[in-house]
Coordinates of C-alpha atoms in Angstrom, one line a residue:
X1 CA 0.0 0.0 0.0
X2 CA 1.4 3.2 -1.0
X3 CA 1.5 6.5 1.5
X4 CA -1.4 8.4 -0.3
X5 CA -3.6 5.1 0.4
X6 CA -2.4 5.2 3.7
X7 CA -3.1 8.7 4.1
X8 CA -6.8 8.5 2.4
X9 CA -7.7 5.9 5.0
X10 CA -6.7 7.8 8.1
X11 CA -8.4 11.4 7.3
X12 CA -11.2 8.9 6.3
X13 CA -11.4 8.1 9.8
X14 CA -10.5 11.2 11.5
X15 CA -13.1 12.9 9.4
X16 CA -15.5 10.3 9.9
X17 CA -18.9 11.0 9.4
X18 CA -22.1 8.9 10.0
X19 CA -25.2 9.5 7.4
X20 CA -28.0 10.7 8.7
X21 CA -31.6 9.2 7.7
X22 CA -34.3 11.4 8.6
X23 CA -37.0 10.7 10.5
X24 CA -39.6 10.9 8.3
X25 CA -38.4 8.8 5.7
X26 CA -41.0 6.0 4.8
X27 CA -40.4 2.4 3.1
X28 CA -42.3 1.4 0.3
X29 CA -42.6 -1.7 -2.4
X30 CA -43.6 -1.0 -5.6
X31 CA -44.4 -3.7 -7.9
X32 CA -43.7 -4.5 -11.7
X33 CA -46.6 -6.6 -12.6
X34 CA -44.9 -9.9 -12.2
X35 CA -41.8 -8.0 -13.6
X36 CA -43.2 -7.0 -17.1
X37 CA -42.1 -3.5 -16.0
X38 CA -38.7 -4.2 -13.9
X39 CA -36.4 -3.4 -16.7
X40 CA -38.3 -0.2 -17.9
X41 CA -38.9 1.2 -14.4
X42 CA -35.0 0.5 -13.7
X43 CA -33.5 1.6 -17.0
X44 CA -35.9 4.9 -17.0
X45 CA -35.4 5.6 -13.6
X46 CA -39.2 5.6 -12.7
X47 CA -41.9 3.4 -11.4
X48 CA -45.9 3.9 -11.6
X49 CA -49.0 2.4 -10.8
X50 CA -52.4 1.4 -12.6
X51 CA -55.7 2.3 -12.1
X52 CA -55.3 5.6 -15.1
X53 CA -59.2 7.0 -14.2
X54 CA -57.2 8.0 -10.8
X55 CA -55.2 11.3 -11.2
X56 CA -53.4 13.6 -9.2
X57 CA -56.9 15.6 -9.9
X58 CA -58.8 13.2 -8.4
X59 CA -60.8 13.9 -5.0
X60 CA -59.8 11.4 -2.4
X61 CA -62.0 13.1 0.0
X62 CA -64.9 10.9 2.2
X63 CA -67.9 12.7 0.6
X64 CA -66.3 11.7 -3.0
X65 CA -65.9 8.1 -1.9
X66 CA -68.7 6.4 -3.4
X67 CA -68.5 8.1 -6.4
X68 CA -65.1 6.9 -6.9
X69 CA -66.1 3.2 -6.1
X70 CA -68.2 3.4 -9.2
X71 CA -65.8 4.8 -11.3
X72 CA -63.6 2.1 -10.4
X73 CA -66.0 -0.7 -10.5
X74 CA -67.5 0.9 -14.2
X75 CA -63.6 0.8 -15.6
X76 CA -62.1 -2.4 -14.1
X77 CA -65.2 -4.3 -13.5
X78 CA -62.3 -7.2 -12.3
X79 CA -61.8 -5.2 -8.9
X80 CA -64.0 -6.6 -6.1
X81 CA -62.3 -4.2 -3.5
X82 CA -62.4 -0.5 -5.4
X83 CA -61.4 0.9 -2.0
X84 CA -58.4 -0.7 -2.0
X85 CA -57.4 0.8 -5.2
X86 CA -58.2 3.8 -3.9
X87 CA -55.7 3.9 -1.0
X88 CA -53.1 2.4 -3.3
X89 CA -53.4 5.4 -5.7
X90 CA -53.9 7.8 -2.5
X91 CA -50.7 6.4 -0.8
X92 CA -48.8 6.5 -4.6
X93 CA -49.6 10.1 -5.2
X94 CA -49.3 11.7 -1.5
X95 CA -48.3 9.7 0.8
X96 CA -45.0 8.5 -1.1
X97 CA -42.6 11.3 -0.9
X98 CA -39.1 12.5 -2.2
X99 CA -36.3 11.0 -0.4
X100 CA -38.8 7.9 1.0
X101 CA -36.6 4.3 -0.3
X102 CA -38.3 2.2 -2.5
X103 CA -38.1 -1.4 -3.0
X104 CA -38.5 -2.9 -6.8
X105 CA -39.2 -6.7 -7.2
X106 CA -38.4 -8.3 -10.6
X107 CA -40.1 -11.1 -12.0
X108 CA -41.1 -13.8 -9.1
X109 CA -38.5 -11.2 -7.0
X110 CA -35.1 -13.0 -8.2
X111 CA -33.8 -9.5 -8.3
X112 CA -34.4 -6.3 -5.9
X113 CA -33.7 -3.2 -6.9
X114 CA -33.7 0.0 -3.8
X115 CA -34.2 3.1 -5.1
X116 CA -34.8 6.8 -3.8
X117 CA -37.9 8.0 -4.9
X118 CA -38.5 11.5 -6.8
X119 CA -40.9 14.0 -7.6
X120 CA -44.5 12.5 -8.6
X121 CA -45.8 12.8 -12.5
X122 CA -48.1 11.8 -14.9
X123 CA -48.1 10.7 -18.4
X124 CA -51.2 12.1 -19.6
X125 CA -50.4 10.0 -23.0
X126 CA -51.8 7.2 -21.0
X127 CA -55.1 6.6 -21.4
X128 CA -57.6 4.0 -19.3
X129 CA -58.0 2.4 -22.6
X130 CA -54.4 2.1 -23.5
X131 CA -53.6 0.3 -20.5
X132 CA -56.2 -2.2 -20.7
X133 CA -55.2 -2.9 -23.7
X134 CA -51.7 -3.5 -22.7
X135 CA -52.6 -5.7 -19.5
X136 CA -55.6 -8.0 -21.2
X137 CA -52.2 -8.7 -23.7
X138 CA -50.0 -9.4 -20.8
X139 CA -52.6 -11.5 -18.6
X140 CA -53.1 -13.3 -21.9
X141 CA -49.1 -13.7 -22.5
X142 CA -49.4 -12.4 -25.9
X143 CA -46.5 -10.2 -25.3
X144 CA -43.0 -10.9 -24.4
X145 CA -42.1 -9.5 -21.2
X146 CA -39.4 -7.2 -22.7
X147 CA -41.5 -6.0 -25.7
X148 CA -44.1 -3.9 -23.6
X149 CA -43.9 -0.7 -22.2
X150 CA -45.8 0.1 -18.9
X151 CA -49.0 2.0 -19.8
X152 CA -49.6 3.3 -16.3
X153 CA -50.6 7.6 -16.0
X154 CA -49.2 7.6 -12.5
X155 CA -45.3 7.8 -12.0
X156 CA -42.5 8.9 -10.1
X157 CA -38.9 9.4 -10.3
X158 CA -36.2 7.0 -8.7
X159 CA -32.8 7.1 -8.6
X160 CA -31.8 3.1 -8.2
X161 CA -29.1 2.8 -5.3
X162 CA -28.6 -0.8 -5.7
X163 CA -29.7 -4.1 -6.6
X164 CA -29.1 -7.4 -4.9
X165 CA -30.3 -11.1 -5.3
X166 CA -33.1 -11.9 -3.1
X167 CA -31.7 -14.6 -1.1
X168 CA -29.6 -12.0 0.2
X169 CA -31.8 -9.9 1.6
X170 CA -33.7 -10.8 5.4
X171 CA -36.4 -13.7 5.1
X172 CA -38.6 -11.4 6.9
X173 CA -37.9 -8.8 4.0
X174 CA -38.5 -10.8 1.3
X175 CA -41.3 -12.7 2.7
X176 CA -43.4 -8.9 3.0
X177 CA -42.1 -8.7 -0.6
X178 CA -44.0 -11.3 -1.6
X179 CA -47.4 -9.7 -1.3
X180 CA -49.1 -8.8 -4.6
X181 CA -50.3 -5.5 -3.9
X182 CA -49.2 -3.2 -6.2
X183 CA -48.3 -0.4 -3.7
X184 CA -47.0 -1.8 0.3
X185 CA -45.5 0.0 3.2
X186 CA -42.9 -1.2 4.3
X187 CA -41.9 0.9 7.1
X188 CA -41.6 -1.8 9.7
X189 CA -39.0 -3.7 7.8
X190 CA -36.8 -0.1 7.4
X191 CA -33.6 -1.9 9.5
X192 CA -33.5 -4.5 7.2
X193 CA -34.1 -2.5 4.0
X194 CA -31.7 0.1 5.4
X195 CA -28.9 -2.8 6.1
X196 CA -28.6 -3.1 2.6
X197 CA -27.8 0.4 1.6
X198 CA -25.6 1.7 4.0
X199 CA -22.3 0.4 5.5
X200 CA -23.2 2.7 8.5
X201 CA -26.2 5.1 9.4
X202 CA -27.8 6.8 12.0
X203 CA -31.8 6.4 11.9
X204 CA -34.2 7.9 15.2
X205 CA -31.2 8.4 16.9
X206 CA -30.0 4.6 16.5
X207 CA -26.7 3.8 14.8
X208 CA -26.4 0.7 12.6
X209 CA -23.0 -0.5 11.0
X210 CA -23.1 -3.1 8.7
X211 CA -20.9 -5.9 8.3
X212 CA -21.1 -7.2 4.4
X213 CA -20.6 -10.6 4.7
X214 CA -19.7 -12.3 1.1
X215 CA -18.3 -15.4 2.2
X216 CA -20.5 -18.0 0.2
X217 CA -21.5 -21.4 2.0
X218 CA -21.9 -22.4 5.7
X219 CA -20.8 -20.0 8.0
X220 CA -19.0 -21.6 11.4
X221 CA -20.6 -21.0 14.8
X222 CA -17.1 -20.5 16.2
X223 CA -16.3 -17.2 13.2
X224 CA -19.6 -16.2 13.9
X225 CA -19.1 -15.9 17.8
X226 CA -15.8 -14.5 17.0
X227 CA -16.7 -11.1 14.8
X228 CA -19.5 -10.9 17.6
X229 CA -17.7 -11.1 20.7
X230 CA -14.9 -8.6 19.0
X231 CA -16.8 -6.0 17.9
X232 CA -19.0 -6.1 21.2
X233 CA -15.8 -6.1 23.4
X234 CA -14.6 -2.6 21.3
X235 CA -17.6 -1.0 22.1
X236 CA -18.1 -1.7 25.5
X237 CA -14.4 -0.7 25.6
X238 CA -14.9 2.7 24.6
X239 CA -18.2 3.0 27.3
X240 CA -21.3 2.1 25.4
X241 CA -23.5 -0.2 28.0
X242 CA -23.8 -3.5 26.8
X243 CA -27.6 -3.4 26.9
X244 CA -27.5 -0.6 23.8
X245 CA -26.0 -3.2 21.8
X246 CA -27.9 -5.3 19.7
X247 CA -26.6 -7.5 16.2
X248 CA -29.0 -9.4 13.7
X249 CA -27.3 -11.7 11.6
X250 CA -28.9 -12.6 7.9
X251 CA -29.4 -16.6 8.2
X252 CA -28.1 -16.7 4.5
X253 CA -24.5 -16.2 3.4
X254 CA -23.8 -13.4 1.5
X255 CA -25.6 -11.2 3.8
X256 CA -25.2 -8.4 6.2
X257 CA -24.4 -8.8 10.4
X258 CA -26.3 -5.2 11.5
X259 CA -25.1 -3.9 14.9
X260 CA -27.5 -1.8 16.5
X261 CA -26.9 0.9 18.9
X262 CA -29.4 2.1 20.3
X263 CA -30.4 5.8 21.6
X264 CA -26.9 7.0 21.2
X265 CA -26.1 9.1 17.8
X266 CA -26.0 12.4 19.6
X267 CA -23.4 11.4 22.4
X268 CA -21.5 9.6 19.4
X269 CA -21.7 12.3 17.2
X270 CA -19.5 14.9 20.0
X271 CA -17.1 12.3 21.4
X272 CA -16.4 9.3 19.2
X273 CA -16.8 9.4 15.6
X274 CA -12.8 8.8 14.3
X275 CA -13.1 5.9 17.1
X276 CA -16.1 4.5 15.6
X277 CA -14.8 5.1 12.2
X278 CA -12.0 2.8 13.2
X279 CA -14.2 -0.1 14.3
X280 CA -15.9 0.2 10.9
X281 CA -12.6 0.5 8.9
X282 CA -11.5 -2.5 11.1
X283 CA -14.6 -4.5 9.8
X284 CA -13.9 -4.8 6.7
X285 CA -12.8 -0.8 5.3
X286 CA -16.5 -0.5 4.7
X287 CA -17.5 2.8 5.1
X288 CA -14.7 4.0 2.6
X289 CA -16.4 2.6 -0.3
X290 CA -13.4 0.5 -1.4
X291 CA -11.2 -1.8 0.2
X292 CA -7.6 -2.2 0.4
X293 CA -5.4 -5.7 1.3
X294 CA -2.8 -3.7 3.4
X295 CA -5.4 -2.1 5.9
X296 CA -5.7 -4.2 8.9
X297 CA -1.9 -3.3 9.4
X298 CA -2.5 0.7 9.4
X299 CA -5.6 0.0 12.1
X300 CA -2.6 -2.4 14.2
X301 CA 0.2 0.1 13.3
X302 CA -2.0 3.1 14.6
X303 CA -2.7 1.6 17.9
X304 CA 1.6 1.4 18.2
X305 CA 2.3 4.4 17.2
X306 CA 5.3 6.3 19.1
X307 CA 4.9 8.9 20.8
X308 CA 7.6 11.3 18.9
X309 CA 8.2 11.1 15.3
X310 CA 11.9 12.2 13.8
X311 CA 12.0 15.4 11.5
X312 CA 12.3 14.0 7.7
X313 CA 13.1 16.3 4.7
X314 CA 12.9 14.4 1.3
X315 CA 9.3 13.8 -0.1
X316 CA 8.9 10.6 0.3
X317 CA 10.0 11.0 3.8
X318 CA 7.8 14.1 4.2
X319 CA 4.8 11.7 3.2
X320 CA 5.9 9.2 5.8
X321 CA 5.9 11.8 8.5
X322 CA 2.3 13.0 7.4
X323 CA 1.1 9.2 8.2
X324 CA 2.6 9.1 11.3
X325 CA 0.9 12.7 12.3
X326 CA -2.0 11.4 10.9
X327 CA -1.6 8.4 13.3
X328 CA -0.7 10.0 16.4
X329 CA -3.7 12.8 15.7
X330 CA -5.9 9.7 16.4
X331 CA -4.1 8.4 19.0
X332 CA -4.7 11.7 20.6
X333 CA -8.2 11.5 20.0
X334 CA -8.9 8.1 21.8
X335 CA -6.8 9.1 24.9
X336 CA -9.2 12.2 25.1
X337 CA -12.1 10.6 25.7
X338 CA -10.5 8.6 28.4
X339 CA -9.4 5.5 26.4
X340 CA -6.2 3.5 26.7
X341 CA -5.5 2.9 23.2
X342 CA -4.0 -0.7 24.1
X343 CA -7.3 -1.8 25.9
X344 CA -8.6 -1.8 22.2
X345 CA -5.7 -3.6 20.6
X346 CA -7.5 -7.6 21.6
X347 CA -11.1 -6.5 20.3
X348 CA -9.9 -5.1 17.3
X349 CA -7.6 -7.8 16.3
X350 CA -10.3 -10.1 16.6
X351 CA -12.6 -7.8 14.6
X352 CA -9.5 -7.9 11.7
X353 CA -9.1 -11.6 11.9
X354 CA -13.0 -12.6 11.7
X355 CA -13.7 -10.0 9.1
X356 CA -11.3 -10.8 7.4
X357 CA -12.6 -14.9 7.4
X358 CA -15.9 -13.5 6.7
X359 CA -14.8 -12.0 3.5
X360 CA -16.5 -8.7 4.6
X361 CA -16.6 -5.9 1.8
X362 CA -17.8 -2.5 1.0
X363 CA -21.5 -1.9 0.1
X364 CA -22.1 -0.9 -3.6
X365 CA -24.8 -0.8 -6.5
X366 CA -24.4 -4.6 -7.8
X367 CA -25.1 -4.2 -11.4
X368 CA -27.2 -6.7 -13.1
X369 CA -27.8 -7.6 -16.7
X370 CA -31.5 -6.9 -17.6
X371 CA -31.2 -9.6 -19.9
X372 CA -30.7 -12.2 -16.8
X373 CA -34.5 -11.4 -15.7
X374 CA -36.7 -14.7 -16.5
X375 CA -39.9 -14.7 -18.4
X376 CA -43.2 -14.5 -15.5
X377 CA -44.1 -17.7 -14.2
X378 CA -47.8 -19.2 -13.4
X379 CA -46.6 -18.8 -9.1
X380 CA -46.8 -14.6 -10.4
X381 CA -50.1 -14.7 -12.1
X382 CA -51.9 -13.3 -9.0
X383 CA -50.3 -10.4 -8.6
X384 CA -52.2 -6.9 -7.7
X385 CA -51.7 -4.2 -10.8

């Protein structure tokens, strides 16, 4: 590892930062009818809904109710529940909001896509007709599920984050994904949708760091144990209580180990973020974005740091002595906050070794061929438009 790597990973951690998801972010699924739509809604960067006689116009009031349940029931005489459609295109238009996360099921969910979600729209192009037009063909399979585009009014803006296979993601996850409503809330499921965005995030005052497990295949109880003993040691080293601490581990392999700790972003944010930042570098470089082979050494190294560092004059010896001020600057920092740097040289060893086993990496968008999405199969034909 050269000295600018070196020095890119330690004012990483000194200028550590956590991101911040707000409070009033919601979770939503959105689905693709049986993933006819996946590709265009990815590729396009949008996603949309049926039911076209519903606008943004449309009065969602109580005393316009009934009239609305006819409208329904006269245009998609199919629909035994019209006021379900109507809180579907209620929650779609204003309920869903910029910045929410949005999860995308492909075809029988082999794929999901995250994705923030934008400003509303409509393609007024789209008419009631046109899109029954386009589903009788679809429900009928007389259209190949890449030669139709979605003939829905209602859209919105995404911006895809990433996209991941579905047996990574949390049963619990993919088993509320498995619904058919076209439209879901998902906001109890927002630790595990939110474990496979971030590396490390602070959410209602909660901070969550993930560990990105890509080790395929069975997974031993003993290197299990081992990356959760370490990294609970660390932080009950630098004064978190135990009982904050909390880790859920994804039964699958790849998949993430999320530590929760709980009621404790504002105390972390004043006193300990390089320190934190060090745990998460030590699990795997992960909030960096990239990861390099010679970094469990510079977390080791900085922990044995001497105290006074010689005067050098040529540049390469220049760049040397910026590491080692680099290093000492967060030395200084743990001491501050009362911490004997050696009482964290154990846990973070063992959170270097069992990482390192683990084949823990850095979050990122996985990219996926839309070719690789199968045709819909008869398990999808129930899905809600």
């Amino acid at each position: 590892m050269t000295y600018e790597e070196e020095l890119s990973i330690l004012n990483a951690i000194l200028e550590f930062k956590i991101p911040e998801i707000a409070e009033d972010t919601h979770f939503w699924m959105i689905r693709t009818k049986r993933g006819y739509f996946y590709n265009e809604f990815i590729g396009k960067k949008f996603v949309a809904l049926a039911w076209n006689n519903i606008t943004e116009e449309t009065d969602f009031s109580d005393e316009s109710k009934e009239g609305l349940k006819d409208s329904i029931v006269l245009n998609y005489p199919e629909i035994k529940r019209p006021s379900t459609v109507i809180n579907k295109c209620n929650s779609f238009i204003n309920e869903v909001k910029e910045n929410d996360i949005l999860v995308i099921p492909s075809e029988k969910s082999k794929f999901i896509t995250f994705a923030i979600a934008g400003e509303y729209f409509e393609d007024e192009s789209k008419t009631v007709g046109v899109e029954k037009t386009v589903i009788n063909r679809i429900d009928h399979k007389d259209v190949e599920i890449n030669d139709v585009s979605c003939p829905y009014r209602k859209r919105r803006r995404i911006i895809p984050v990433r996209t991941v296979k579905s047996e990574e993601i949390n049963y619990s996850l993919y088993r509320a994904i498995s619904n058919y409503h076209g439209i879901s809330n998902l906001d109890n499921y927002s630790r595990y949708i939110l474990s496979m965005l971030y590396n490390v995030y602070s959410y209602q005052n909660n901070i969550n760091i993930i560990f990105n497990v890509r080790k395929k295949g069975p997974i031993g109880p003993r290197l299990l144990s081992g990356v959760l003993y370490g990294a609970t040691n660390y932080l009950c080293d630098i004064g978190i209580n135990e009982a904050k601490i909390s880790a859920q581990v994804n039964i699958n392999s790849p998949g993430p180990i999320d530590f929760s700790i709980v009621d404790i972003y504002n105390w972390f944010s004043t006193n300990y973020l390089p320190i934190l930042g060090l745990f998460v570098v030590a699990g795997g470089g992960s909030f960096l974005t990239f990861k390099l082979p010679g970094v469990p050494q510079i977390i080791k190294d900085i922990l044995t740091v001497p105290n006074e560092i010689r005067k050098s004059k040529s540049e390469a010896e220049k760049l040397e002595l910026e590491v080692m001020q680099k290093k000492l600057e967060l030395v200084e920092k743990i001491k501050s906050a009362g911490i004997n740097p050696a009482d964290l040289s154990k846990s973070l060893n063992d959170i270097i070794c069992n990482a390192a086993a683990l084949d823990v990496q850095p979050i990122e968008t996985v990219d996926i061929n839309p070719n690789d999405v199968a045709e819909p199969s008869e398990e999808d034909e129930q899905e809600d438009e």
